[in-house]
Short mmCIF file of C-alpha atoms and ligand atoms in Angstrom, two decimals:
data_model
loop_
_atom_site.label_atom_id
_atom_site.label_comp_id
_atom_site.label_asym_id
_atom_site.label_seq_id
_atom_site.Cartn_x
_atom_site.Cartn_y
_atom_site.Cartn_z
CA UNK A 14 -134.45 -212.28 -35.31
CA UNK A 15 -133.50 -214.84 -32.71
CA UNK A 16 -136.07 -216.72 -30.74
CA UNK A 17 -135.97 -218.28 -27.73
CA UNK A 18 -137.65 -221.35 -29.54
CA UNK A 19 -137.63 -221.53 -33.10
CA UNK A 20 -141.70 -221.24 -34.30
CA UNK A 21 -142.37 -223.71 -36.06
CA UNK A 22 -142.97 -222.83 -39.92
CA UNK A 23 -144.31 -225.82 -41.04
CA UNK A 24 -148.50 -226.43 -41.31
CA UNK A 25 -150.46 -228.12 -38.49
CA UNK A 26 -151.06 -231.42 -39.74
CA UNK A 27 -152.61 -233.71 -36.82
CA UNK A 28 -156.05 -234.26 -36.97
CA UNK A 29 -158.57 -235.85 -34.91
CA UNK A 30 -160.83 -238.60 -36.47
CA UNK A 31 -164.05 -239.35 -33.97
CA UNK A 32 -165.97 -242.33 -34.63
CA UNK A 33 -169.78 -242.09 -33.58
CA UNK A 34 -171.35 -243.77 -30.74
CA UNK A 35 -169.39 -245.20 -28.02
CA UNK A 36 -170.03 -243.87 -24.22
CA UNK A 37 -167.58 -242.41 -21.48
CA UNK A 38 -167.34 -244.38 -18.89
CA UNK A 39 -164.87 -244.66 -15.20
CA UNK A 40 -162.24 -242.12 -13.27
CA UNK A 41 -160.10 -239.64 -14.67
CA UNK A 42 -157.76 -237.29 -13.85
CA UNK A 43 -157.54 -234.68 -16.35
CA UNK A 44 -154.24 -232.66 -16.31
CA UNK A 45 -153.21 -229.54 -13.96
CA UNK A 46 -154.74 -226.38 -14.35
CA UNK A 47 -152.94 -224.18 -16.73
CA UNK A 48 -153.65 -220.65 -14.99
CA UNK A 49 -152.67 -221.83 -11.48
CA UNK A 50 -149.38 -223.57 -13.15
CA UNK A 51 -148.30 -220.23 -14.88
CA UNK A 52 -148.94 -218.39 -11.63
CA UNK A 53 -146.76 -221.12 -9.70
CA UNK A 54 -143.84 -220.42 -11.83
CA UNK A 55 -144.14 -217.06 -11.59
CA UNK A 56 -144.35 -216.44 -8.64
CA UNK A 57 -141.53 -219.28 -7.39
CA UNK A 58 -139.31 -217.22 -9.53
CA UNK A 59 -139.16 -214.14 -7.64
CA UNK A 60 -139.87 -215.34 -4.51
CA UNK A 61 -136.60 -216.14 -1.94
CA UNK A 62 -135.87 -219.82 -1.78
CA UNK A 63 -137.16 -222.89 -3.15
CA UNK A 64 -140.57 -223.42 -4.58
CA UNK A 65 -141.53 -227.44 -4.98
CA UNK A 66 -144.87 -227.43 -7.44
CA UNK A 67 -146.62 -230.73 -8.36
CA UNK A 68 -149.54 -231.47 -10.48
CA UNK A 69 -147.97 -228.85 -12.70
CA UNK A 70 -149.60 -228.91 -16.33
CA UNK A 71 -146.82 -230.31 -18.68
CA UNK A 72 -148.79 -228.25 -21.76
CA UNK A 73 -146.82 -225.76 -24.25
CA UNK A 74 -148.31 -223.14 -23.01
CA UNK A 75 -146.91 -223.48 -19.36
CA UNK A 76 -143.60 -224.41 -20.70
CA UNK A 77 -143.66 -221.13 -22.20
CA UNK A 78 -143.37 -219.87 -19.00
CA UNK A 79 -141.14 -221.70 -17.48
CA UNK A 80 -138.49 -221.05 -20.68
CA UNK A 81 -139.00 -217.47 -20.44
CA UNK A 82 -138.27 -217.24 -16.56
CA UNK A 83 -135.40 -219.54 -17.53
CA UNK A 84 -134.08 -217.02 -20.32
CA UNK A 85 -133.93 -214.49 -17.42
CA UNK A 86 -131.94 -216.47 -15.28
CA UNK A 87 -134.19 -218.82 -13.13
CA UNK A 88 -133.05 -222.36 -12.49
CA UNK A 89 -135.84 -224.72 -12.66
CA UNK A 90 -135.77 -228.46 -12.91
CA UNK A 91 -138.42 -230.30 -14.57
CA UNK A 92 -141.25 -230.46 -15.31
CA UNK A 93 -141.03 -234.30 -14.50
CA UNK A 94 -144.11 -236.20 -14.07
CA UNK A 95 -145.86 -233.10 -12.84
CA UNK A 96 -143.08 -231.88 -10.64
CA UNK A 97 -141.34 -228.60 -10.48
CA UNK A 98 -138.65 -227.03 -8.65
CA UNK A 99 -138.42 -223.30 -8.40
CA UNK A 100 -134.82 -221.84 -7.17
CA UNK A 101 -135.97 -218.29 -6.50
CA UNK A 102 -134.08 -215.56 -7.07
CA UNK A 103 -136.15 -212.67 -5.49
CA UNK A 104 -138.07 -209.59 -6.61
CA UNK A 105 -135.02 -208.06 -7.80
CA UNK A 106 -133.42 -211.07 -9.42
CA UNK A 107 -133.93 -211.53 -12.72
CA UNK A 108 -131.55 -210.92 -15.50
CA UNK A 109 -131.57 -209.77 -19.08
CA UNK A 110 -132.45 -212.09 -21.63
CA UNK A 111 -130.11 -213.00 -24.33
CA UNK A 112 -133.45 -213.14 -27.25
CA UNK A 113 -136.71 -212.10 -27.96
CA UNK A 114 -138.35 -214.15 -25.37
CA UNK A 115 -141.02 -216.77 -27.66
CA UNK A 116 -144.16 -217.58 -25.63
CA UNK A 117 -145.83 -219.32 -28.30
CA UNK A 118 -150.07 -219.22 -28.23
CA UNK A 119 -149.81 -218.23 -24.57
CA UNK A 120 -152.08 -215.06 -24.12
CA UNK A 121 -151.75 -215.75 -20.27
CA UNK A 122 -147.79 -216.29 -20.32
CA UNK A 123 -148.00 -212.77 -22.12
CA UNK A 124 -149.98 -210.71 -20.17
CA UNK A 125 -148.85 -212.21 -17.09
CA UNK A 126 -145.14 -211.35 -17.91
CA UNK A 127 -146.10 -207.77 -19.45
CA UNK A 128 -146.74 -206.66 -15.80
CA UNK A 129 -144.03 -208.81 -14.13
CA UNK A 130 -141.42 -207.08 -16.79
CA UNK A 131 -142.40 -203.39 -16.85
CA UNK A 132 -140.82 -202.98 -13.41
CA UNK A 133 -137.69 -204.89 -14.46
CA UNK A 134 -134.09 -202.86 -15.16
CA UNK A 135 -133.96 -204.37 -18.81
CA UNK A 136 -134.84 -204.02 -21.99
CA UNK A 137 -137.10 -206.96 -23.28
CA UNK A 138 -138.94 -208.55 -26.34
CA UNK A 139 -142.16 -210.84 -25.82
CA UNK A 140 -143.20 -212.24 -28.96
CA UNK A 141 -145.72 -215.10 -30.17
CA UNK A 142 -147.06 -217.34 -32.77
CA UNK A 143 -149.93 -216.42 -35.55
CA UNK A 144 -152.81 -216.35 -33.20
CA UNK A 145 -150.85 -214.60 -30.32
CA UNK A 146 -149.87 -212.09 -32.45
CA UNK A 147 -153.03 -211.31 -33.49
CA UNK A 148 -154.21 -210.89 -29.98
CA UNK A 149 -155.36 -207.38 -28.39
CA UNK A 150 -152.82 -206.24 -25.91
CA UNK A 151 -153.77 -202.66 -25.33
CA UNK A 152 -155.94 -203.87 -22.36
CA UNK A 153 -152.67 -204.03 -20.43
CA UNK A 154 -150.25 -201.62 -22.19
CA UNK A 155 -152.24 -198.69 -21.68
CA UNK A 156 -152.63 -199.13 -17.92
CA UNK A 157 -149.31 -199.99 -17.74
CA UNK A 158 -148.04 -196.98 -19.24
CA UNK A 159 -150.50 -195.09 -17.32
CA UNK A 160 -147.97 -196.39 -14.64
CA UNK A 161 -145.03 -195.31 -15.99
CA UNK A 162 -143.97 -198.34 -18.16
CA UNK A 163 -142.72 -198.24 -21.38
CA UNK A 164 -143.61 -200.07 -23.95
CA UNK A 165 -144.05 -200.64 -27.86
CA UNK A 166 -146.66 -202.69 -29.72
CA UNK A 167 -147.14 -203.14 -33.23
CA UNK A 168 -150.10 -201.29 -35.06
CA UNK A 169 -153.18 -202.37 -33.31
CA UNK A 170 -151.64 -202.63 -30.16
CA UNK A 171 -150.67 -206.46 -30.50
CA UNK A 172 -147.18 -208.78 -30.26
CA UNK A 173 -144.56 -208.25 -30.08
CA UNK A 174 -144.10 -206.17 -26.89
CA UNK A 175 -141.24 -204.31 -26.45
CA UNK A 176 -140.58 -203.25 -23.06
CA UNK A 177 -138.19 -200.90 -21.98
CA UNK A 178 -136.96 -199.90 -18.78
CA UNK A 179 -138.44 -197.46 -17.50
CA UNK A 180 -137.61 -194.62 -14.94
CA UNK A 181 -140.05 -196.66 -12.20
CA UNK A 182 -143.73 -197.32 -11.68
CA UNK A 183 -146.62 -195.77 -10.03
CA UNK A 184 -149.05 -197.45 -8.43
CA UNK A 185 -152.51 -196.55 -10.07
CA UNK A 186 -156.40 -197.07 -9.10
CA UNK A 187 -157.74 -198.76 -12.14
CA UNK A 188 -161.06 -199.36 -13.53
CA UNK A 189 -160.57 -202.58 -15.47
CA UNK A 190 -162.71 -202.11 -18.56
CA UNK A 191 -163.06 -205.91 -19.67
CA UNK A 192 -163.38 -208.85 -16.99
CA UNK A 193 -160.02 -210.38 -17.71
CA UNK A 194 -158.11 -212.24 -15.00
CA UNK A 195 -155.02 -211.77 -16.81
CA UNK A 196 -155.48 -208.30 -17.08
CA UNK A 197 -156.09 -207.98 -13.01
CA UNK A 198 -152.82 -210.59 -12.62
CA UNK A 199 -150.55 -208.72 -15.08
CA UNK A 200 -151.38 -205.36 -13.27
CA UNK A 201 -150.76 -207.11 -9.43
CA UNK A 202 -147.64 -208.42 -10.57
CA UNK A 203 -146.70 -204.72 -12.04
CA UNK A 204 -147.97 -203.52 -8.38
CA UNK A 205 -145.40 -205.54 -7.15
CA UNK A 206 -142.34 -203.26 -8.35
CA UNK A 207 -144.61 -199.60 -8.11
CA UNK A 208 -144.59 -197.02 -6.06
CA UNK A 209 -147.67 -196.32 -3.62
CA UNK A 210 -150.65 -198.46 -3.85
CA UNK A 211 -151.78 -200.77 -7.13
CA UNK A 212 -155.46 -201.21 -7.08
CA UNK A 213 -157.61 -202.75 -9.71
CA UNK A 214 -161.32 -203.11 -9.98
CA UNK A 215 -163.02 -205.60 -12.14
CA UNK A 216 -166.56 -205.21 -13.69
CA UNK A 217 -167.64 -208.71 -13.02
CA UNK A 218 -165.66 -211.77 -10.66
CA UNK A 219 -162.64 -213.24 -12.72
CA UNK A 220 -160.73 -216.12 -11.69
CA UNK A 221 -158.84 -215.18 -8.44
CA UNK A 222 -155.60 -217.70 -8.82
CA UNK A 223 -153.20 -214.42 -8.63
CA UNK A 224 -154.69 -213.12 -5.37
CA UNK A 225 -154.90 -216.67 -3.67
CA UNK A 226 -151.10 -217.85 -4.48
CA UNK A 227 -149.87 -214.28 -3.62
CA UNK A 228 -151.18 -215.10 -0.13
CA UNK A 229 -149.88 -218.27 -0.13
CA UNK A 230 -146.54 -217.03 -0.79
CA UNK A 231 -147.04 -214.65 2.14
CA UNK A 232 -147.30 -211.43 0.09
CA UNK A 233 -149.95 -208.66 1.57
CA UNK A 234 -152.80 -208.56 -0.82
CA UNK A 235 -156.01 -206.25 0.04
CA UNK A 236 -159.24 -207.40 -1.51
CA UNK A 237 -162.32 -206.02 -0.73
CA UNK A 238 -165.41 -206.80 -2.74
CA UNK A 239 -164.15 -206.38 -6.16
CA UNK A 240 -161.30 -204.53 -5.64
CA UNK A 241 -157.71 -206.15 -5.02
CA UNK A 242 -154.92 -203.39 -3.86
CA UNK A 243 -150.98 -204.41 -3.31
CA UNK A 244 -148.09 -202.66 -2.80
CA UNK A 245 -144.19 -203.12 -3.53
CA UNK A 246 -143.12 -203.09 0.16
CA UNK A 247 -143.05 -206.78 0.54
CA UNK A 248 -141.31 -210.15 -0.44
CA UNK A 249 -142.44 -213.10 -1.71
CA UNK A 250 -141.18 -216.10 0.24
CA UNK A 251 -141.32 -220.08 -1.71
CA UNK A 252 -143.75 -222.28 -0.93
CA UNK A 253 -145.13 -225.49 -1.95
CA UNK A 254 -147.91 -225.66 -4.56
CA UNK A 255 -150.34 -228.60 -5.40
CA UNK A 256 -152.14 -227.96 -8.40
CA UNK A 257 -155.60 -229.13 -8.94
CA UNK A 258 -156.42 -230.60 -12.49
CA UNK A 259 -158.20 -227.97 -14.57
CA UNK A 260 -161.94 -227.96 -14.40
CA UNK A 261 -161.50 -226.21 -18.32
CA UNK A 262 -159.97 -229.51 -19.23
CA UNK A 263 -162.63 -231.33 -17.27
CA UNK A 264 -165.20 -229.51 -18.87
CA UNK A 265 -164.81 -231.61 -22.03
CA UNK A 266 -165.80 -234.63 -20.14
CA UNK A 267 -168.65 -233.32 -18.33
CA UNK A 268 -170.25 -232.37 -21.86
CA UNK A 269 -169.31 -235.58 -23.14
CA UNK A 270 -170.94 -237.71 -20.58
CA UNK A 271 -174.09 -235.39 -20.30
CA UNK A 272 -174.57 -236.05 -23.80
CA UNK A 273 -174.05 -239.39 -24.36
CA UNK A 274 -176.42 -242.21 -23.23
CA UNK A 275 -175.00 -244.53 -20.50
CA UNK A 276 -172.04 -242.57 -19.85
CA UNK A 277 -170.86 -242.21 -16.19
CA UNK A 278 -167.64 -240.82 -15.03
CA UNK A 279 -165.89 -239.75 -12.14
CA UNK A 280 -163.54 -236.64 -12.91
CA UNK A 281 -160.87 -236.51 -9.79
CA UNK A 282 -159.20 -234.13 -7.97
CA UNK A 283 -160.46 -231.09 -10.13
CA UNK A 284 -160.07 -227.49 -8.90
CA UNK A 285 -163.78 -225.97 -8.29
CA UNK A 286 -162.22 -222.01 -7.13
CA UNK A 287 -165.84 -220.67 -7.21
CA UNK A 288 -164.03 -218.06 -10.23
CA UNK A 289 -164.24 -221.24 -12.03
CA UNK A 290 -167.20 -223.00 -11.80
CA UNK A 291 -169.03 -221.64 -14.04
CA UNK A 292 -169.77 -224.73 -16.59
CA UNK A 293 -171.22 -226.71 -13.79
CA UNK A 294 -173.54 -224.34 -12.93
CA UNK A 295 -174.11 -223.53 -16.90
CA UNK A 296 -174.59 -227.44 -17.64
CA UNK A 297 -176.82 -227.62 -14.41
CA UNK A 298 -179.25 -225.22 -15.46
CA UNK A 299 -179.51 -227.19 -18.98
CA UNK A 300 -180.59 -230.71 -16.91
CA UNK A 301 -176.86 -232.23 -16.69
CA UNK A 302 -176.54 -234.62 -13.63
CA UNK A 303 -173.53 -233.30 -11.87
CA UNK A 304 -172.70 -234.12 -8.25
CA UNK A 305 -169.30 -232.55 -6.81
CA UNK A 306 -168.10 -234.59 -3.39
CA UNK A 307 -165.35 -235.09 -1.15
CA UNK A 308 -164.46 -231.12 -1.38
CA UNK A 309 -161.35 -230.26 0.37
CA UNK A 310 -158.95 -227.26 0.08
CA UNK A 311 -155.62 -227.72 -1.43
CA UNK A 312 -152.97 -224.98 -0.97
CA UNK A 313 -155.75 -222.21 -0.88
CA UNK A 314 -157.47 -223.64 -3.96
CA UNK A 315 -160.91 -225.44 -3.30
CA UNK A 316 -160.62 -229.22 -5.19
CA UNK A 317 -163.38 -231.77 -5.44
CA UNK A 318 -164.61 -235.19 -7.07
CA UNK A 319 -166.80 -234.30 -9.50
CA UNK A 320 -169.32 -237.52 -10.86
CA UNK A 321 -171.11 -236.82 -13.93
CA UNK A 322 -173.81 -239.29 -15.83
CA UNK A 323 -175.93 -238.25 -19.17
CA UNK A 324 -179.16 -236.84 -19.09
CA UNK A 325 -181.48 -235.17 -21.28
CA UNK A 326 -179.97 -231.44 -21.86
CA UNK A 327 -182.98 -228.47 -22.50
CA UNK A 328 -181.79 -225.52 -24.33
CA UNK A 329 -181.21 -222.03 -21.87
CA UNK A 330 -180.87 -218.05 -21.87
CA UNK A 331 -177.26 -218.49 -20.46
CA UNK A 332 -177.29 -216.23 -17.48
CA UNK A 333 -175.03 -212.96 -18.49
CA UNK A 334 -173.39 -213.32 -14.79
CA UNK A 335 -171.74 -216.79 -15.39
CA UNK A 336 -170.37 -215.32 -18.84
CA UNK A 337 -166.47 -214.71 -16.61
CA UNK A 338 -166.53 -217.81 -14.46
CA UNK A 339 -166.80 -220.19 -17.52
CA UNK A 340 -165.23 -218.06 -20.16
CA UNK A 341 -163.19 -221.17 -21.27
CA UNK A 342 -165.71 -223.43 -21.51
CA UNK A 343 -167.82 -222.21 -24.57
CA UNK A 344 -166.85 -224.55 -26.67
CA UNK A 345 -167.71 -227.46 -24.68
CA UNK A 346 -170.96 -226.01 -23.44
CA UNK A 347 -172.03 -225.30 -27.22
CA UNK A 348 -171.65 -228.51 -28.21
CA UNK A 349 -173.91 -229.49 -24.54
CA UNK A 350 -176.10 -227.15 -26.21
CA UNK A 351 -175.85 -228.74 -30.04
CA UNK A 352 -177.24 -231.92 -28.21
CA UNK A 353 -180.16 -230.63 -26.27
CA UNK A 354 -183.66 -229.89 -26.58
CA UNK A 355 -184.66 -226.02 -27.98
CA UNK A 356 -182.68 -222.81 -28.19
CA UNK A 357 -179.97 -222.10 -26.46
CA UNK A 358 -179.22 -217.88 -26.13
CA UNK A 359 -175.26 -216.46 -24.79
CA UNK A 360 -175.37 -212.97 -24.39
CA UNK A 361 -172.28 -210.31 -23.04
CA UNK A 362 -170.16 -212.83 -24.18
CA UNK A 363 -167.73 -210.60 -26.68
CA UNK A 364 -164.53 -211.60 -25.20
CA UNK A 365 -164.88 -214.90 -26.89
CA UNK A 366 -164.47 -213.28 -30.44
CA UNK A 367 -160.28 -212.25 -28.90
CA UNK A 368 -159.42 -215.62 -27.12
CA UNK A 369 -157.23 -218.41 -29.39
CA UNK A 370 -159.65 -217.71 -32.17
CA UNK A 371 -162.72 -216.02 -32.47
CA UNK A 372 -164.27 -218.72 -30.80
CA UNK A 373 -167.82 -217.51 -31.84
CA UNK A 374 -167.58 -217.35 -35.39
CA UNK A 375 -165.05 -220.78 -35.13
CA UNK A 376 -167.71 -222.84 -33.12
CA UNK A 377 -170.67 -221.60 -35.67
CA UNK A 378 -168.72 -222.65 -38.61
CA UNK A 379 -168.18 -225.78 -37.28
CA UNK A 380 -171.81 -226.51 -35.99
CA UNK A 381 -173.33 -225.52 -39.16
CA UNK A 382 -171.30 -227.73 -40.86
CA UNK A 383 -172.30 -230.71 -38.46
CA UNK A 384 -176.25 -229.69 -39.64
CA UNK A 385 -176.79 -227.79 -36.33
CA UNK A 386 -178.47 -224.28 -36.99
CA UNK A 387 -176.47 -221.87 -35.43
CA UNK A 388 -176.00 -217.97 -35.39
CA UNK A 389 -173.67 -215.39 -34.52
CA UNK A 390 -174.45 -212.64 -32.78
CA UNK A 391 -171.92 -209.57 -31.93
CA UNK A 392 -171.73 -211.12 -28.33
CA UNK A 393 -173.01 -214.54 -28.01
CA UNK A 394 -174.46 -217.05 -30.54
CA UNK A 395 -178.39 -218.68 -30.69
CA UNK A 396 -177.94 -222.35 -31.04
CA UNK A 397 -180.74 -225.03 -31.79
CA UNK A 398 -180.36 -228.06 -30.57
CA UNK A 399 -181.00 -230.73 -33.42
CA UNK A 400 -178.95 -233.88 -34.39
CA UNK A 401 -175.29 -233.72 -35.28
CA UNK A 402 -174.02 -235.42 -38.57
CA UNK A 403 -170.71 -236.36 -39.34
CA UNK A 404 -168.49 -233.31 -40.87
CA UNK A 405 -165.08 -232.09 -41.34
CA UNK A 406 -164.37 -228.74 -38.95
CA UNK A 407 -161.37 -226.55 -38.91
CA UNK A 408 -160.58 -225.69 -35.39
CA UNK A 409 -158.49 -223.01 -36.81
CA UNK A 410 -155.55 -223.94 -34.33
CA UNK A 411 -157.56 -223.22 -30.95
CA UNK A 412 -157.05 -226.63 -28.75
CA UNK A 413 -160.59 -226.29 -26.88
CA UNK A 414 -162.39 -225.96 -30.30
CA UNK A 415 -160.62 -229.21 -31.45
CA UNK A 416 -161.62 -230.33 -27.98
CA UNK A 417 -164.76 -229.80 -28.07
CA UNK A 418 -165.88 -231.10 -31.48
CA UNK A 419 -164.39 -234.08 -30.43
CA UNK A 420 -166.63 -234.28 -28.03
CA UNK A 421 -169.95 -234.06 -30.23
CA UNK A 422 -168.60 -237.76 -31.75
CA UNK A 423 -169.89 -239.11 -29.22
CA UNK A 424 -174.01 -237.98 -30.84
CA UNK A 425 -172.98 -238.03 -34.10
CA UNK A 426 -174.74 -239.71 -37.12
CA UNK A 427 -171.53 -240.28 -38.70
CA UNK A 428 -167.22 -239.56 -38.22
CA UNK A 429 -166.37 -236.07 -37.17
CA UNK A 430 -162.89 -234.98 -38.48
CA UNK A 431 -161.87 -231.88 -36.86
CA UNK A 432 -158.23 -230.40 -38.67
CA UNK A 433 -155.41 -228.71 -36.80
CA UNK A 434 -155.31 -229.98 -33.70
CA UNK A 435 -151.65 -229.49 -33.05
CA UNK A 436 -152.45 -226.90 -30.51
CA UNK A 437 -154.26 -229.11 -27.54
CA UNK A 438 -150.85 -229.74 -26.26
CA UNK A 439 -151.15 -226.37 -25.21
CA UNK A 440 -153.54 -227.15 -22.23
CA UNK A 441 -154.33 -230.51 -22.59
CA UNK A 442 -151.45 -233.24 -23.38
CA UNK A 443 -152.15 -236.83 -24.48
CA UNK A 444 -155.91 -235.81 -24.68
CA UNK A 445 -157.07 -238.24 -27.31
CA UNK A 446 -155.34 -240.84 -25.11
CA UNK A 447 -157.14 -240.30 -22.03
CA UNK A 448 -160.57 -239.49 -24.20
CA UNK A 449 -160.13 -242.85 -25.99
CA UNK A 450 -159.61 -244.78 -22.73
CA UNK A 451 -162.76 -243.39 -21.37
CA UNK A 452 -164.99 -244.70 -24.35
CA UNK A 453 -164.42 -241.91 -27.10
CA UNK A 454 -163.75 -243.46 -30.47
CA UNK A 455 -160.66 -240.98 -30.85
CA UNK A 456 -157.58 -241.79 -33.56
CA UNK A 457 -155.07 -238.92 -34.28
CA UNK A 458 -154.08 -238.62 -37.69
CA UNK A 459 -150.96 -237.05 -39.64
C1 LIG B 530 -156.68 -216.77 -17.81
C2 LIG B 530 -157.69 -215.85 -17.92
C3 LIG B 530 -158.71 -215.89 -18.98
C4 LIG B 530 -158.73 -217.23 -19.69
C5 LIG B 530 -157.36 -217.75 -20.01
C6 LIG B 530 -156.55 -217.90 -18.75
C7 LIG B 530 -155.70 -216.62 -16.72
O1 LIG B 530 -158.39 -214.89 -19.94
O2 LIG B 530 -159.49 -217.13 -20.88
O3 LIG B 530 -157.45 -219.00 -20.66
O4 LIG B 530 -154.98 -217.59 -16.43
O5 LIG B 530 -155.67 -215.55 -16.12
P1 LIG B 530 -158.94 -213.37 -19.78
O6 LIG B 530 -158.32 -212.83 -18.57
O7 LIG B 530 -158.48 -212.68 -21.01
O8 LIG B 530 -160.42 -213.50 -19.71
#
């Protein structure tokens, strides 16, 4: 078979050494936010004219994106320092692809494209790496089927995807299941080609990126409570986009300067959507000094300061209704809760075991190894806060597992050396440079 981009066969080999001690310390601006830069694409591609994004995330992931949309015929220049140009070719405008289209360990680029593609007039393959292909994708095949897509998955519903054309959608009133913003976004963007009204209902708030942008590009899009309802009978017209950097990136830094004494940093110009904020709120609860200032809104998308300084962290029953606005920030907040005072409970928190890894069972592994009593539970973890030796941890390939352990240098006894961190250029490139700047005693090894 022919890929878009070759995967690459060989075996991760960077890993992260962390030195102990050290403290963060000035102002940093972490990267763009990696859902709103997917979404930009996306939806610059089949809008009419010319979309100019900056701030866009530079990561694998969103270059994913951008290569597939490419594949199907969309110019787009750049990403250069941030900037991207979008040459829209409309609803109706995009073309067959020549190959299997390659989106690497992009779960969002998938889904996301799943519902874009089922209303297309081609045939198409969407395919991943290991952990992509591992990933559950029935979540969005079987309501897209349910409106009239076609599509094949291999046993146990997962990558590739092989979409078909099919004789048209129907619009369908769906129930979502799971609280999964790409599951909502994937069936919008399907909505977008179907017949009658699309409307999806989500168990608990997910991050709302889709809805917000589709406004911005001045597409009709209903929302009422949880609900969100759209309908094909519009167009999508270019606009400019300024995205925020991602508070999931951010998230590593606000751990690490909770944690560590005589830390102090100023995080700029991060996206707080209220979807997201999750961590703060988590991290707030546990006795973290946060302080978010100058807010402003930015292209429909609330942004902020945000000035964090240590403090002593308490262990918390981590309420179940912030498990969806800080799904991505587990990691990091384990590690906050490796380094604080007493137990620390997550509950209704099963969607962690299907992200980049099983992120429960990952995270254990590695805090047990680093002498912090920790234990799995089918939906959360228990985690006792204690002191944190020096270890070797396998990330298994998940960038905000590498992230985070990286983090938990900073209270170690002794080195941390977390293996395979090839993959943090997925979300977060040059990430030991900027870490190491701020005070973290980061090298990258071969
Ligand atoms: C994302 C939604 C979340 C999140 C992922 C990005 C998005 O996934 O974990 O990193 O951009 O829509 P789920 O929708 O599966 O929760």
């Amino acid at each position: 078979m022919t890929y878009l981009v070759e995967p690459k066969m060989t075996h991760s080999k960077i890993r992260f050494l962390v030195q102990p001690g050290g403290r963060l310390w000035g102002v940093l601006r972490v990267p763009g936010d990696k859902s709103i830069s997917h979404r930009s694409v996306i939806l610059g591609a089949i809008a009419e004219g010319v979309t100019q994004i900056s701030g866009f995330l530079e990561g694998q992931d969103c270059v994913a994106t951008i290569e597939a949309l490419r594949a199907m015929g969309v110019s787009i220049e750049g990403p250069h320092d941030g900037r991207v140009v979008v040459h829209g070719v409309g609803k109706r405008g995009l073309k067959v692809p020549d190959v299997p289209i390659y989106l690497g360990n992009s779960g969002t680029s998938m889904r996301l494209l799943a519902g874009l593609l089922s209303g297309q007039s081609f045939d198409v393959v969407l395919t991943g790496d290991h952990s992509l292909t591992g990933r559950p994708m029935r979540r969005v095949t079987q309501p897209l089927m349910r409106m009239g897509a076609q599509i094949e998955a291999a046993d146990g519903g997962t990558p590739p995807l092989i979409i078909k054309v099919s004789e048209g959608l129907r619009g369908i009133d769906y129930d979502m299941p799971v609280a999964s913003a790409q599951v909502k976004s994937c069936l919008l963007l399907a909505g977008l080609y179907a017949g009658g009204r699309t409307c999806v209902r989500e168990p608990a708030p997910t991050r709302d990126h889709t809805e917000r942008m589709l406004t911005g590009f001045g597409y009709p899009v209903e929302r009422q409570g949880r609900q969100i309802c759209v309908t094909a009978d519009a167009r999508l017209t270019a606009a400019s986009v300024d995205v925020p950097g991602d508070i999931s990136s951010a998230a590593f830094f606000l751990v690490g300067a909770s944690i560590r004494e005589g830390s102090e940093l100023l995080l700029e110009h991060v996206g707080i959507n209220p979807t997201r904020t999750g961590v703060i709120e988590i991290l707030k609860h546990m006795g973290a000094n946060i302080e978010v200032i100058n807010e402003t809104t930015v292209g429909g998308e609330p942004v902020a300061d945000i000035r964090v300084s240590a403090s002593p962290l308490k262990g918390i029953d981590i309420p179940e209704s912030l498990v969806s606005l800080a799904i991505d920030e587990f990691p990091a907040i384990f590690i906050a809760a490796a380094c604080a005072k007493g137990r620390t409970v997550l509950r209704g928190a099963e969607e962690l075991r299907v992200k980049e890894s099983d992120r429960i069972l990952v995270m254990a592994q590695g805090l047990q190894a680093c002498g912090i009593k920790s234990t799995p539970t089918a939906d959360g973890i228990v985690i006792e806060g204690g002191q944190i030796r020096g270890a070797t941890v396998h990330s298994r390939g998940d960038h905000r597992i590498a992230m985070a352990f990286s983090m938990a240098g900073l209270c170690s006894e002794t080195a941390i050396e977390i293996e395979d961190c090839d993959n943090v250029n997925t979300s977060f490139p040059g990430f030991p440079q900027l870490a190491k700047n701020a005070g973290l005693g980061i090298t990258v090894r071969q």
